[in-house]
Tab-separated table of N, CA and C in Angstrom:
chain	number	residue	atom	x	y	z
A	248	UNK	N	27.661	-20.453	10.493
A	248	UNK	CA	28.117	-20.193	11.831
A	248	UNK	C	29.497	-20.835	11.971
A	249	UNK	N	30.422	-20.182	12.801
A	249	UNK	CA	31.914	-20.603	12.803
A	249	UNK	C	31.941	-20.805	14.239
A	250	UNK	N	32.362	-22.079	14.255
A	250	UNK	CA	32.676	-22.876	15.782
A	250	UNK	C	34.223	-22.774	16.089
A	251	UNK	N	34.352	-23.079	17.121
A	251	UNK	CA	36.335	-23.151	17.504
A	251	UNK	C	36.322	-24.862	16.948
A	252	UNK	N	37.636	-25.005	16.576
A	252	UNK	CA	38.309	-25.755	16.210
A	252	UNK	C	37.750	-27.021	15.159
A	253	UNK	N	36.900	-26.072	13.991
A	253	UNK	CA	35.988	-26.291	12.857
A	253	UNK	C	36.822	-25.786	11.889
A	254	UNK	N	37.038	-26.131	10.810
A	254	UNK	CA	37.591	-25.770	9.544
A	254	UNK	C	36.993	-24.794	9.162
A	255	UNK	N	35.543	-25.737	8.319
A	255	UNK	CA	34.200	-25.081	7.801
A	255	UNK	C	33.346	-25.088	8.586
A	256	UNK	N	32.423	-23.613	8.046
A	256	UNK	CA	31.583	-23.245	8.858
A	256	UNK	C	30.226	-23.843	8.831
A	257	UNK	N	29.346	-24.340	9.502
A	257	UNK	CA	28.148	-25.051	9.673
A	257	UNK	C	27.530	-23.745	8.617
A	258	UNK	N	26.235	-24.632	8.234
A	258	UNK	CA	25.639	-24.109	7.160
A	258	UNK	C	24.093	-23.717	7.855
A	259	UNK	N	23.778	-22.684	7.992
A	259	UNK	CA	22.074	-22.735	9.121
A	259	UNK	C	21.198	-21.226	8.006
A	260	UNK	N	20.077	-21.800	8.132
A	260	UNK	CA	19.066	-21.432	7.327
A	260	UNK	C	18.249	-20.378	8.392
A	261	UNK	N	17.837	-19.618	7.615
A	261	UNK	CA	16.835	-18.700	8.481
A	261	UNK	C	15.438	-19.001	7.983
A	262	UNK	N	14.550	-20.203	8.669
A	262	UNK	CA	13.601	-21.046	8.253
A	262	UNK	C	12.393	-19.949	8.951
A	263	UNK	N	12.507	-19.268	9.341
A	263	UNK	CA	11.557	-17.882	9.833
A	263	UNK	C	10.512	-17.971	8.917
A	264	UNK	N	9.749	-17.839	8.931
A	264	UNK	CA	8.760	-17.070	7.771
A	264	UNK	C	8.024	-15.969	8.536
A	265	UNK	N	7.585	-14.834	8.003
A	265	UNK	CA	6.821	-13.877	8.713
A	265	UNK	C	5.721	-14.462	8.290
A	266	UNK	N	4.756	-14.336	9.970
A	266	UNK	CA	3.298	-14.651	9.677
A	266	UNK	C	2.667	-13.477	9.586
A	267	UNK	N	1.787	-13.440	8.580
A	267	UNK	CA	0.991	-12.849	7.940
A	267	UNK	C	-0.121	-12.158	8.675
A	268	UNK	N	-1.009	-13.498	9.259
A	268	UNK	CA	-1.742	-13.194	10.405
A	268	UNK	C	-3.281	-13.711	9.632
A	269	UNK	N	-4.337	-13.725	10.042
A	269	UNK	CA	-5.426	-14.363	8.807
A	269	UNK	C	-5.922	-13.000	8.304
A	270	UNK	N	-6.553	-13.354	7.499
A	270	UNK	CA	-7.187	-11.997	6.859
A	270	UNK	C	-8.121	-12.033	7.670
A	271	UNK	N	-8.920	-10.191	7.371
A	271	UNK	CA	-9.774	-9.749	7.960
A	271	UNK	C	-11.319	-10.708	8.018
A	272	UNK	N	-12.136	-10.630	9.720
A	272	UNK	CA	-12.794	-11.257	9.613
A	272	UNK	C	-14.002	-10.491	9.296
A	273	UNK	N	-14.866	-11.367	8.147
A	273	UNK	CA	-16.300	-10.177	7.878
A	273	UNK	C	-17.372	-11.282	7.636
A	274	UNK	N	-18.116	-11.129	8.396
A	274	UNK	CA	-19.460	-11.083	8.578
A	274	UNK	C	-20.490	-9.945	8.397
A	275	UNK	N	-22.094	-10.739	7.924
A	275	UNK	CA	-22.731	-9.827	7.491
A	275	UNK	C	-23.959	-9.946	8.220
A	276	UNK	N	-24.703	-8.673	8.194
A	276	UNK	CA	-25.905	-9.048	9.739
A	276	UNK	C	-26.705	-8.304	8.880
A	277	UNK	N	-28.222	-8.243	9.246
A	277	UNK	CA	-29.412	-7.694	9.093
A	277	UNK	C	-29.677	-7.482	7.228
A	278	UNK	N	-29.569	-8.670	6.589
A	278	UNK	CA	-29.752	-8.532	5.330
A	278	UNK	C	-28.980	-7.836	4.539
A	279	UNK	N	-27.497	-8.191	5.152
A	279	UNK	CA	-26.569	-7.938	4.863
A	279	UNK	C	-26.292	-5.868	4.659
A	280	UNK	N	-26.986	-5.636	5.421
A	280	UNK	CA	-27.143	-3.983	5.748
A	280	UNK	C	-26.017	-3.518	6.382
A	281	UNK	N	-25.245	-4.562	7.348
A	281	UNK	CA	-24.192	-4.285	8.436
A	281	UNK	C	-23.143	-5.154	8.125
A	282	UNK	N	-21.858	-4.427	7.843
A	282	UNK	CA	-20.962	-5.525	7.687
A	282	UNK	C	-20.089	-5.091	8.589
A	283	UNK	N	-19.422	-6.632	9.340
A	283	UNK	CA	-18.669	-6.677	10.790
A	283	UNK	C	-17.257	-6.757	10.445
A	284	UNK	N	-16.368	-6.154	10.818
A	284	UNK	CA	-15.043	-6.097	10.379
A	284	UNK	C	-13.939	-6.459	11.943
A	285	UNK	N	-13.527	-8.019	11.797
A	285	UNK	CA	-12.482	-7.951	12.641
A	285	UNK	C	-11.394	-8.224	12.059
A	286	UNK	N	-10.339	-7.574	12.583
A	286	UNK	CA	-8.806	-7.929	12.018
A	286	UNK	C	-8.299	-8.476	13.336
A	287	UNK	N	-7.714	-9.208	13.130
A	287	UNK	CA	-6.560	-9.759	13.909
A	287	UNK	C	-4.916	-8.927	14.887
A	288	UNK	N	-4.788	-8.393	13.889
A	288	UNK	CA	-3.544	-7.329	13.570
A	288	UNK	C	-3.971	-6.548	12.724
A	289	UNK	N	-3.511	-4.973	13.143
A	289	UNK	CA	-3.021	-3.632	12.703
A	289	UNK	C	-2.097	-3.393	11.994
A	290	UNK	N	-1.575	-4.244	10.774
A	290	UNK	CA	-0.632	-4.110	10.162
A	290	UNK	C	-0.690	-3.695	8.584
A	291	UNK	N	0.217	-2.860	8.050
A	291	UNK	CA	0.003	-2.341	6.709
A	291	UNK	C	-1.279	-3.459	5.619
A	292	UNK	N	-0.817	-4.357	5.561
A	292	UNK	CA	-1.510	-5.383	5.027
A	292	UNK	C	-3.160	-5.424	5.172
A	293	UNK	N	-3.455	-5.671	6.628
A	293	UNK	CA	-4.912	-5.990	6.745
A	293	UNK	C	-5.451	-4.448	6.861
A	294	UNK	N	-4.886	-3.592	7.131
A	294	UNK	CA	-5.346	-2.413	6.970
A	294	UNK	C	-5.931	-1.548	5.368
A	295	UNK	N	-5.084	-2.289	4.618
A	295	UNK	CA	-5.293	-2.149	3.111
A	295	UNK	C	-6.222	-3.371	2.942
A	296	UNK	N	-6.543	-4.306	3.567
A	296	UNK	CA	-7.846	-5.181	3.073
A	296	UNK	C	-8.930	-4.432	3.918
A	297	UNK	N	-8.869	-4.112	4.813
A	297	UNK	CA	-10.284	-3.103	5.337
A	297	UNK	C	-10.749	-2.244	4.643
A	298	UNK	N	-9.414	-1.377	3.745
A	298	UNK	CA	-9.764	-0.246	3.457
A	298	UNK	C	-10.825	-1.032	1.690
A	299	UNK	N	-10.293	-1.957	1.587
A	299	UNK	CA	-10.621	-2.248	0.022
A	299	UNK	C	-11.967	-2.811	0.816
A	300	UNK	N	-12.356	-3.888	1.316
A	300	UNK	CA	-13.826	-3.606	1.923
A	300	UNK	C	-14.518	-2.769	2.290
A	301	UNK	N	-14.028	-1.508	2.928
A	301	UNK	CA	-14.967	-0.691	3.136
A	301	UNK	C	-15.284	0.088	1.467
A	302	UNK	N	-14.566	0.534	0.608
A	302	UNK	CA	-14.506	0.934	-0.565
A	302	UNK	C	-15.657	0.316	-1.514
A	303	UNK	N	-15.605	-1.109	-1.065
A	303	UNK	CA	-16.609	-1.942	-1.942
A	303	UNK	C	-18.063	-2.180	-0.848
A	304	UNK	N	-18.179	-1.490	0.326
A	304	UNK	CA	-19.560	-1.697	0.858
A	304	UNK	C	-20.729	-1.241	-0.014
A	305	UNK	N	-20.558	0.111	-0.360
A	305	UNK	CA	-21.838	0.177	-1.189
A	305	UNK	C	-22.340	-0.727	-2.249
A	306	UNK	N	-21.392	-1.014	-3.282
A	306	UNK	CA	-21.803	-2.048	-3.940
A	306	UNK	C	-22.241	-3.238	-3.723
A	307	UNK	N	-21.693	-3.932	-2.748
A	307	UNK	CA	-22.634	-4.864	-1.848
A	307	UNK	C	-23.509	-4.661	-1.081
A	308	UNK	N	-24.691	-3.298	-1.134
A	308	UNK	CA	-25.496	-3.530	-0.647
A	308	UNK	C	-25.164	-2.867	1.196
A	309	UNK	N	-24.163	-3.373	1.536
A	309	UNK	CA	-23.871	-2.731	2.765
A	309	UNK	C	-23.974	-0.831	3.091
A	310	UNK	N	-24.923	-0.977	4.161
A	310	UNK	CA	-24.931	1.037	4.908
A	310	UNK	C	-24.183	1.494	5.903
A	311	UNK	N	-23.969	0.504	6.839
A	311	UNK	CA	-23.605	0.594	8.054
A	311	UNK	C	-22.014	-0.459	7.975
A	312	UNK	N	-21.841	0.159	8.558
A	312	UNK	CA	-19.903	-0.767	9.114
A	312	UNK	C	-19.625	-1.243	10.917
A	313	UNK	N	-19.367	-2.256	11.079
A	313	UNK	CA	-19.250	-2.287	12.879
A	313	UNK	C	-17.457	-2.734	12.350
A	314	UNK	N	-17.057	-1.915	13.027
A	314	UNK	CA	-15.579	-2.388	13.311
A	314	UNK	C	-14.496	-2.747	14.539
A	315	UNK	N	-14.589	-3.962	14.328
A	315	UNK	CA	-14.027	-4.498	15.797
A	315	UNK	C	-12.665	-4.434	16.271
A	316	UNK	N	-12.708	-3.657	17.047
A	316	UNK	CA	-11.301	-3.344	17.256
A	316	UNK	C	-10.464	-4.132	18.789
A	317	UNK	N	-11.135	-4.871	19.407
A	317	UNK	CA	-11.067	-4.959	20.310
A	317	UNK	C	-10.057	-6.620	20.503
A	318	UNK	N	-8.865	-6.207	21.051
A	318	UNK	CA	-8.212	-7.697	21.545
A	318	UNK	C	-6.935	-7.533	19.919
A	319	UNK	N	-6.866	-6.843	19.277
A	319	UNK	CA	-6.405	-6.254	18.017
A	319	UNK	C	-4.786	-5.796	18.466
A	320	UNK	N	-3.846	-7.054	18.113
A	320	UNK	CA	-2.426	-6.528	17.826
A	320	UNK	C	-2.516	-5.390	17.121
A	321	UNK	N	-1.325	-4.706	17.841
A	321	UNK	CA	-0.953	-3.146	17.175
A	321	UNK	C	0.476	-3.857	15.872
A	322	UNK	N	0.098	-3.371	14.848
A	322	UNK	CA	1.042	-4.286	13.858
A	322	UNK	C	2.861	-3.222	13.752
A	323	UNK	N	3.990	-3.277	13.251
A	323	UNK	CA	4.358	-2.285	12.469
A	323	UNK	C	4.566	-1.813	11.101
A	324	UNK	N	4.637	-0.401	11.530
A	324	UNK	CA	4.354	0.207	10.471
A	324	UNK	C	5.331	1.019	10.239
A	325	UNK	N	5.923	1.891	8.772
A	325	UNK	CA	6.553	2.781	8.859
A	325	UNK	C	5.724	3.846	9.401
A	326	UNK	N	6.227	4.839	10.089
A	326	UNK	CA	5.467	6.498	10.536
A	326	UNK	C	5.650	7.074	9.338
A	327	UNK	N	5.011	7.724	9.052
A	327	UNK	CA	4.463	8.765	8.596
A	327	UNK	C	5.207	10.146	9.096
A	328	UNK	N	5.672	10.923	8.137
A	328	UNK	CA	6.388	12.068	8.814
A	328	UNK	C	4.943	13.272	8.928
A	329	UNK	N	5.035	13.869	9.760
A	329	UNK	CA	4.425	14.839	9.896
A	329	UNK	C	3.151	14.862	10.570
């Protein structure tokens, strides 16, 4: 950053980090028959960990899916044309 009547310019960091957000929350109910899916955020990320849980329900035993959508940041995303 360049100030008036500064030679050199101050030196400033962009100490930002993007938060992530936690991963998806899953719980399992009725002998593990029902698995509960909350995300936090709608964002490319946890959307690709839902999708890889739901992918792997059968193998765990899971039939049923509850997915909680409720209180759920809308994340961004690129669109999709079309």
């Amino acid at each position: 950053m360049v100030r008036p009547n500064k030679v050199e310019p101050d030196k400033i960091s962009d100490a930002a980090q993007r938060d992530r957000g936690a991963p998806v929350a899953e719980t399992l109910y009725e002998n593990s028959s029902i698995l509960y899916l909350k995300p936090e955020i709608l964002d490319r990320d946890h959307v690709d960990q839902i999708e890889a849980k739901l992918k792997g329900m059968q193998k765990a035993g899971n039939k049923k899916v509850l997915l909680d959508l409720r209180d759920v940041a809308g994340g961004t995303w690129p669109r999709r044309p079309g």
